[in-house]
Amino acid sequence: MIKALSLQQRKVWPILFFSILFLSFKVAVLFQPGLDSVEAIDPFLNGNLPNIKPNSEIDLVEIHTEIPWESPQAILPFPGTNNLLVVEMDGRFFTIPDTDDASEAERTLVMDIQDRCWYYAWSGEVGQKHGGFQNVAFHPNFGQGLGKDYIYVYYVHKTDNEASDWNPPYYDRLSRFTWNGTGFDPNSELIMINQYDTHKGHDGSGLVFGGDGFLYVTVGDEGSFGDAILHTQMLNDRFRSGVWRIDVDMQGGTISHPIQRQPNNDNTPANVEQSYTQGYYIPNDNPWVTGTGEFLEEFYAIGLRQPFRMTYDAPTGNFWIGDVGESKFEEINIMDKPALNFQWNYKEGFAEGGRDFIDYPNPIYGEERVPLYAYDGSVGSAVIGGYVYRGTEIPELYGKYIYGDNANGLV
């Protein structure tokens, strides 16, 4: 089942939310912004969320009820068609017509990577899932006859791929796949980031192209507790706890340059696959470019815990990040410039100290940035990033950021 925001029970596309929320902090959200006039971001109700809907006729309605979804993680328009791409957590990629009532017979499998996309499901008082497919983005020139018919896929890989085994090692993986005219070829995979991971969860997976044509990727702090301090507030260690900005077109020259430094493998056992990066260049104007190999120059921002979704608002050029907190605050952050430090894990929301917190870093990298909005456990405990609405069907929502919380199930 999928739910969409509607006005008077009429279709409002593109503004679409999945109603399937996973306790492993998983939800897929999509609506495409329009390109109307831009409104400035101002404090909303003095930093408090409204307790009533902006319009009593706005509601969530079920769509695609005839299709048996298992755990869909992403839905987005398929460029150049009237179809949508919907991806299940287990690594199956489908297209369906862009209607509210598509049938199972109209669902088409266009790629299956279950053989390498690992996720773990178990039952207790509540069923939970971890890992698997995380996010996907189309190349900006997809379907334009420019040889860029690629999708970029973020997923969790496990060497043995045993669904009942949740022991490490895991790998957070960013890969590229090529469209062959009828589907995405699983054998076309180019693994671009393969990051060893010791704990399930906190994989990040915000994945979006900015207006500059570069790919932005968020990643979490690895998901451990006592060891979480090992991979935060660091630029010379691993693909962890921040935002990476990369040039997937490898343009070179005055635009970008080859990778200068590989992730640190000091904590990777010798008998497992090592972490590596390849298949992209680094933008020359990334904030920590030195040319000396001192830093992982891919970093564009640091200090995030579990930024599961990051989205781009084209009219303003702002990136919106939902960062799941540990025990104090859930954060909604705006990235509107390079070299921001979102302060995890010496601060969470507006609080200092607590379990797994570190002392104030010395030196401090980047410009410290407090959340645009943060809320505590009395409101919710698993923020999922959303989108700024730029459609025309619901004027009351224009320019507003719409998101969900996975713990309380509210949008």
Tab-separated table of N, CA and C in Angstrom, residues 277-353:
chain	number	residue	atom	x	y	z
A	277	THR	N	37.417	3.246	-3.123
A	277	THR	CA	36.603	4.149	-3.942
A	277	THR	C	37.203	4.211	-5.341
A	278	GLN	N	36.341	4.449	-6.346
A	278	GLN	CA	36.797	4.499	-7.731
A	278	GLN	C	35.671	5.037	-8.604
A	279	GLY	N	35.995	5.364	-9.856
A	279	GLY	CA	34.973	5.664	-10.848
A	279	GLY	C	34.366	7.043	-10.761
A	280	TYR	N	35.033	7.977	-10.070
A	280	TYR	CA	34.552	9.358	-10.019
A	280	TYR	C	35.749	10.266	-9.783
A	281	TYR	N	35.546	11.560	-9.975
A	281	TYR	CA	36.550	12.557	-9.632
A	281	TYR	C	36.028	13.414	-8.474
A	282	ILE	N	36.910	14.246	-7.944
A	282	ILE	CA	36.567	15.119	-6.825
A	282	ILE	C	36.503	16.560	-7.316
A	283	PRO	N	35.378	17.259	-7.101
A	283	PRO	CA	35.289	18.662	-7.527
A	283	PRO	C	36.413	19.505	-6.928
A	284	ASN	N	37.020	20.326	-7.758
A	284	ASN	CA	38.149	21.138	-7.307
A	284	ASN	C	37.773	22.121	-6.202
A	285	ASP	N	36.486	22.514	-6.157
A	285	ASP	CA	36.078	23.488	-5.147
A	285	ASP	C	35.443	22.844	-3.919
A	286	ASN	N	35.624	21.545	-3.728
A	286	ASN	CA	35.218	20.951	-2.456
A	286	ASN	C	36.008	21.611	-1.322
A	287	PRO	N	35.410	21.740	-0.144
A	287	PRO	CA	36.009	22.606	0.887
A	287	PRO	C	37.314	22.120	1.485
A	288	TRP	N	37.568	20.806	1.457
A	288	TRP	CA	38.788	20.308	2.080
A	288	TRP	C	39.758	19.729	1.060
A	289	VAL	N	39.781	20.315	-0.131
A	289	VAL	CA	40.746	19.933	-1.155
A	289	VAL	C	42.092	20.574	-0.825
A	290	THR	N	43.110	19.760	-0.675
A	290	THR	CA	44.455	20.274	-0.398
A	290	THR	C	45.465	19.858	-1.449
A	291	GLY	N	45.174	18.761	-2.181
A	291	GLY	CA	46.126	18.269	-3.162
A	291	GLY	C	47.267	17.488	-2.565
A	292	THR	N	47.250	17.301	-1.255
A	292	THR	CA	48.349	16.610	-0.578
A	292	THR	C	47.975	15.208	-0.121
A	293	GLY	N	46.692	14.842	-0.241
A	293	GLY	CA	46.243	13.556	0.279
A	293	GLY	C	46.037	13.562	1.772
A	294	GLU	N	46.044	14.747	2.388
A	294	GLU	CA	45.865	14.850	3.837
A	294	GLU	C	44.464	14.417	4.260
A	295	PHE	N	43.459	14.803	3.456
A	295	PHE	CA	42.070	14.521	3.786
A	295	PHE	C	41.414	13.680	2.697
A	296	LEU	N	40.309	13.041	3.056
A	296	LEU	CA	39.398	12.503	2.053
A	296	LEU	C	38.665	13.710	1.471
A	297	GLU	N	39.076	14.136	0.284
A	297	GLU	CA	38.620	15.402	-0.270
A	297	GLU	C	37.176	15.370	-0.738
A	298	GLU	N	36.550	14.195	-0.695
A	298	GLU	CA	35.143	14.087	-1.059
A	298	GLU	C	34.234	14.785	-0.062
A	299	PHE	N	34.670	14.962	1.175
A	299	PHE	CA	33.808	15.542	2.206
A	299	PHE	C	33.370	16.955	1.833
A	300	TYR	N	32.047	17.187	1.951
A	300	TYR	CA	31.456	18.511	1.731
A	300	TYR	C	30.901	19.074	3.030
A	301	ALA	N	30.508	18.172	3.947
A	301	ALA	CA	30.033	18.535	5.281
A	301	ALA	C	30.312	17.363	6.202
A	302	ILE	N	30.365	17.627	7.521
A	302	ILE	CA	30.625	16.562	8.489
A	302	ILE	C	29.672	16.714	9.671
A	303	GLY	N	29.732	15.727	10.584
A	303	GLY	CA	29.005	15.848	11.843
A	303	GLY	C	27.570	15.365	11.809
A	304	LEU	N	27.276	14.281	11.064
A	304	LEU	CA	25.926	13.719	11.001
A	304	LEU	C	25.923	12.318	11.598
A	305	ARG	N	24.798	11.946	12.206
A	305	ARG	CA	24.684	10.650	12.871
A	305	ARG	C	24.054	9.590	11.962
A	306	GLN	N	22.821	9.831	11.531
A	306	GLN	CA	22.134	8.893	10.643
A	306	GLN	C	21.246	9.694	9.700
A	307	PRO	N	21.853	10.340	8.696
A	307	PRO	CA	21.097	11.164	7.737
A	307	PRO	C	20.496	10.294	6.632
A	308	PHE	N	19.371	9.657	6.959
A	308	PHE	CA	18.795	8.672	6.041
A	308	PHE	C	18.290	9.297	4.745
A	309	ARG	N	17.792	10.512	4.788
A	309	ARG	CA	17.314	11.166	3.563
A	309	ARG	C	17.807	12.609	3.508
A	310	MET	N	18.313	12.967	2.331
A	310	MET	CA	18.679	14.339	2.009
A	310	MET	C	18.049	14.663	0.661
A	311	THR	N	17.428	15.832	0.539
A	311	THR	CA	16.786	16.220	-0.710
A	311	THR	C	17.221	17.627	-1.097
A	312	TYR	N	17.055	17.918	-2.369
A	312	TYR	CA	17.528	19.183	-2.930
A	312	TYR	C	16.342	20.025	-3.376
A	313	ASP	N	16.299	21.257	-2.899
A	313	ASP	CA	15.258	22.199	-3.299
A	313	ASP	C	15.858	23.136	-4.348
A	314	ALA	N	15.577	22.859	-5.613
A	314	ALA	CA	16.239	23.567	-6.710
A	314	ALA	C	16.039	25.080	-6.692
A	315	PRO	N	14.835	25.600	-6.408
A	315	PRO	CA	14.672	27.058	-6.442
A	315	PRO	C	15.575	27.812	-5.467
A	316	THR	N	15.871	27.214	-4.320
A	316	THR	CA	16.730	27.896	-3.343
A	316	THR	C	18.169	27.399	-3.372
A	317	GLY	N	18.392	26.202	-3.944
A	317	GLY	CA	19.723	25.611	-3.907
A	317	GLY	C	20.070	24.990	-2.574
A	318	ASN	N	19.078	24.824	-1.689
A	318	ASN	CA	19.326	24.262	-0.366
A	318	ASN	C	19.124	22.752	-0.356
A	319	PHE	N	19.952	22.078	0.447
A	319	PHE	CA	19.784	20.656	0.715
A	319	PHE	C	19.179	20.510	2.120
A	320	TRP	N	18.120	19.687	2.203
A	320	TRP	CA	17.442	19.441	3.480
A	320	TRP	C	17.795	18.031	3.955
A	321	ILE	N	18.227	17.935	5.219
A	321	ILE	CA	18.703	16.667	5.757
A	321	ILE	C	17.914	16.316	7.018
A	322	GLY	N	17.344	15.116	7.046
A	322	GLY	CA	16.749	14.584	8.271
A	322	GLY	C	17.767	13.683	8.945
A	323	ASP	N	18.223	14.054	10.138
A	323	ASP	CA	19.262	13.298	10.836
A	323	ASP	C	18.675	12.684	12.101
A	324	VAL	N	18.617	11.351	12.128
A	324	VAL	CA	18.029	10.634	13.257
A	324	VAL	C	18.934	10.760	14.475
A	325	GLY	N	18.352	11.175	15.612
A	325	GLY	CA	19.118	11.367	16.831
A	325	GLY	C	19.298	10.079	17.617
A	326	GLU	N	20.066	10.189	18.698
A	326	GLU	CA	20.312	9.029	19.543
A	326	GLU	C	19.324	8.983	20.706
A	327	SER	N	19.410	9.941	21.622
A	327	SER	CA	18.558	9.876	22.808
A	327	SER	C	17.967	11.226	23.193
A	328	LYS	N	18.362	12.306	22.512
A	328	LYS	CA	17.929	13.624	22.930
A	328	LYS	C	17.060	14.329	21.880
A	329	PHE	N	17.582	14.488	20.660
A	329	PHE	CA	16.880	15.282	19.659
A	329	PHE	C	16.930	14.629	18.282
A	330	GLU	N	15.843	14.812	17.533
A	330	GLU	CA	15.813	14.561	16.100
A	330	GLU	C	16.083	15.892	15.396
A	331	GLU	N	16.866	15.862	14.326
A	331	GLU	CA	17.293	17.103	13.688
A	331	GLU	C	16.817	17.226	12.250
A	332	ILE	N	16.418	18.426	11.879
A	332	ILE	CA	16.241	18.806	10.479
A	332	ILE	C	17.276	19.891	10.196
A	333	ASN	N	18.169	19.589	9.275
A	333	ASN	CA	19.274	20.478	8.965
A	333	ASN	C	19.186	21.000	7.541
A	334	ILE	N	19.703	22.203	7.338
A	334	ILE	CA	19.831	22.765	5.992
A	334	ILE	C	21.308	22.906	5.669
A	335	MET	N	21.688	22.401	4.500
A	335	MET	CA	23.041	22.589	3.994
A	335	MET	C	22.955	23.587	2.838
A	336	ASP	N	23.380	24.804	3.093
A	336	ASP	CA	23.280	25.863	2.099
A	336	ASP	C	24.635	26.412	1.688
A	337	LYS	N	25.699	25.772	2.172
A	337	LYS	CA	27.052	26.176	1.821
A	337	LYS	C	27.989	25.011	2.117
A	338	PRO	N	29.216	25.054	1.628
A	338	PRO	CA	30.166	23.980	1.932
A	338	PRO	C	30.763	24.126	3.318
A	339	ALA	N	31.424	23.043	3.754
A	339	ALA	CA	32.226	23.022	4.980
A	339	ALA	C	31.413	23.244	6.246
A	340	LEU	N	30.158	22.800	6.264
A	340	LEU	CA	29.374	22.885	7.486
A	340	LEU	C	29.677	21.697	8.401
A	341	ASN	N	29.626	21.945	9.703
A	341	ASN	CA	29.808	20.904	10.709
A	341	ASN	C	28.529	20.847	11.547
A	342	PHE	N	27.778	19.745	11.402
A	342	PHE	CA	26.482	19.616	12.084
A	342	PHE	C	26.614	19.085	13.520
A	343	GLN	N	27.849	18.954	14.018
A	343	GLN	CA	28.168	18.860	15.448
A	343	GLN	C	27.994	17.493	16.100
A	344	TRP	N	27.543	16.476	15.366
A	344	TRP	CA	27.553	15.151	15.975
A	344	TRP	C	29.001	14.657	15.987
A	345	ASN	N	29.516	14.068	17.054
A	345	ASN	CA	28.779	13.635	18.213
A	345	ASN	C	29.255	14.316	19.500
A	346	TYR	N	29.533	15.630	19.401
A	346	TYR	CA	29.732	16.386	20.627
A	346	TYR	C	28.491	17.196	20.975
A	347	LYS	N	27.538	17.265	20.041
A	347	LYS	CA	26.229	17.835	20.321
A	347	LYS	C	25.166	17.023	19.592
A	348	GLU	N	23.977	17.000	20.185
A	348	GLU	CA	22.821	16.389	19.530
A	348	GLU	C	21.672	17.370	19.663
A	349	GLY	N	21.211	17.888	18.548
A	349	GLY	CA	20.232	18.957	18.604
A	349	GLY	C	20.871	20.183	19.226
A	350	PHE	N	20.324	20.603	20.346
A	350	PHE	CA	20.873	21.753	21.059
A	350	PHE	C	21.512	21.336	22.382
A	351	ALA	N	21.713	20.019	22.564
A	351	ALA	CA	22.224	19.505	23.830
A	351	ALA	C	23.669	19.057	23.694
A	352	GLU	N	24.387	19.117	24.798
A	352	GLU	CA	25.756	18.632	24.856
A	352	GLU	C	25.830	17.471	25.839
A	353	GLY	N	26.779	16.582	25.600
A	353	GLY	CA	27.024	15.489	26.530
A	353	GLY	C	26.019	14.365	26.377
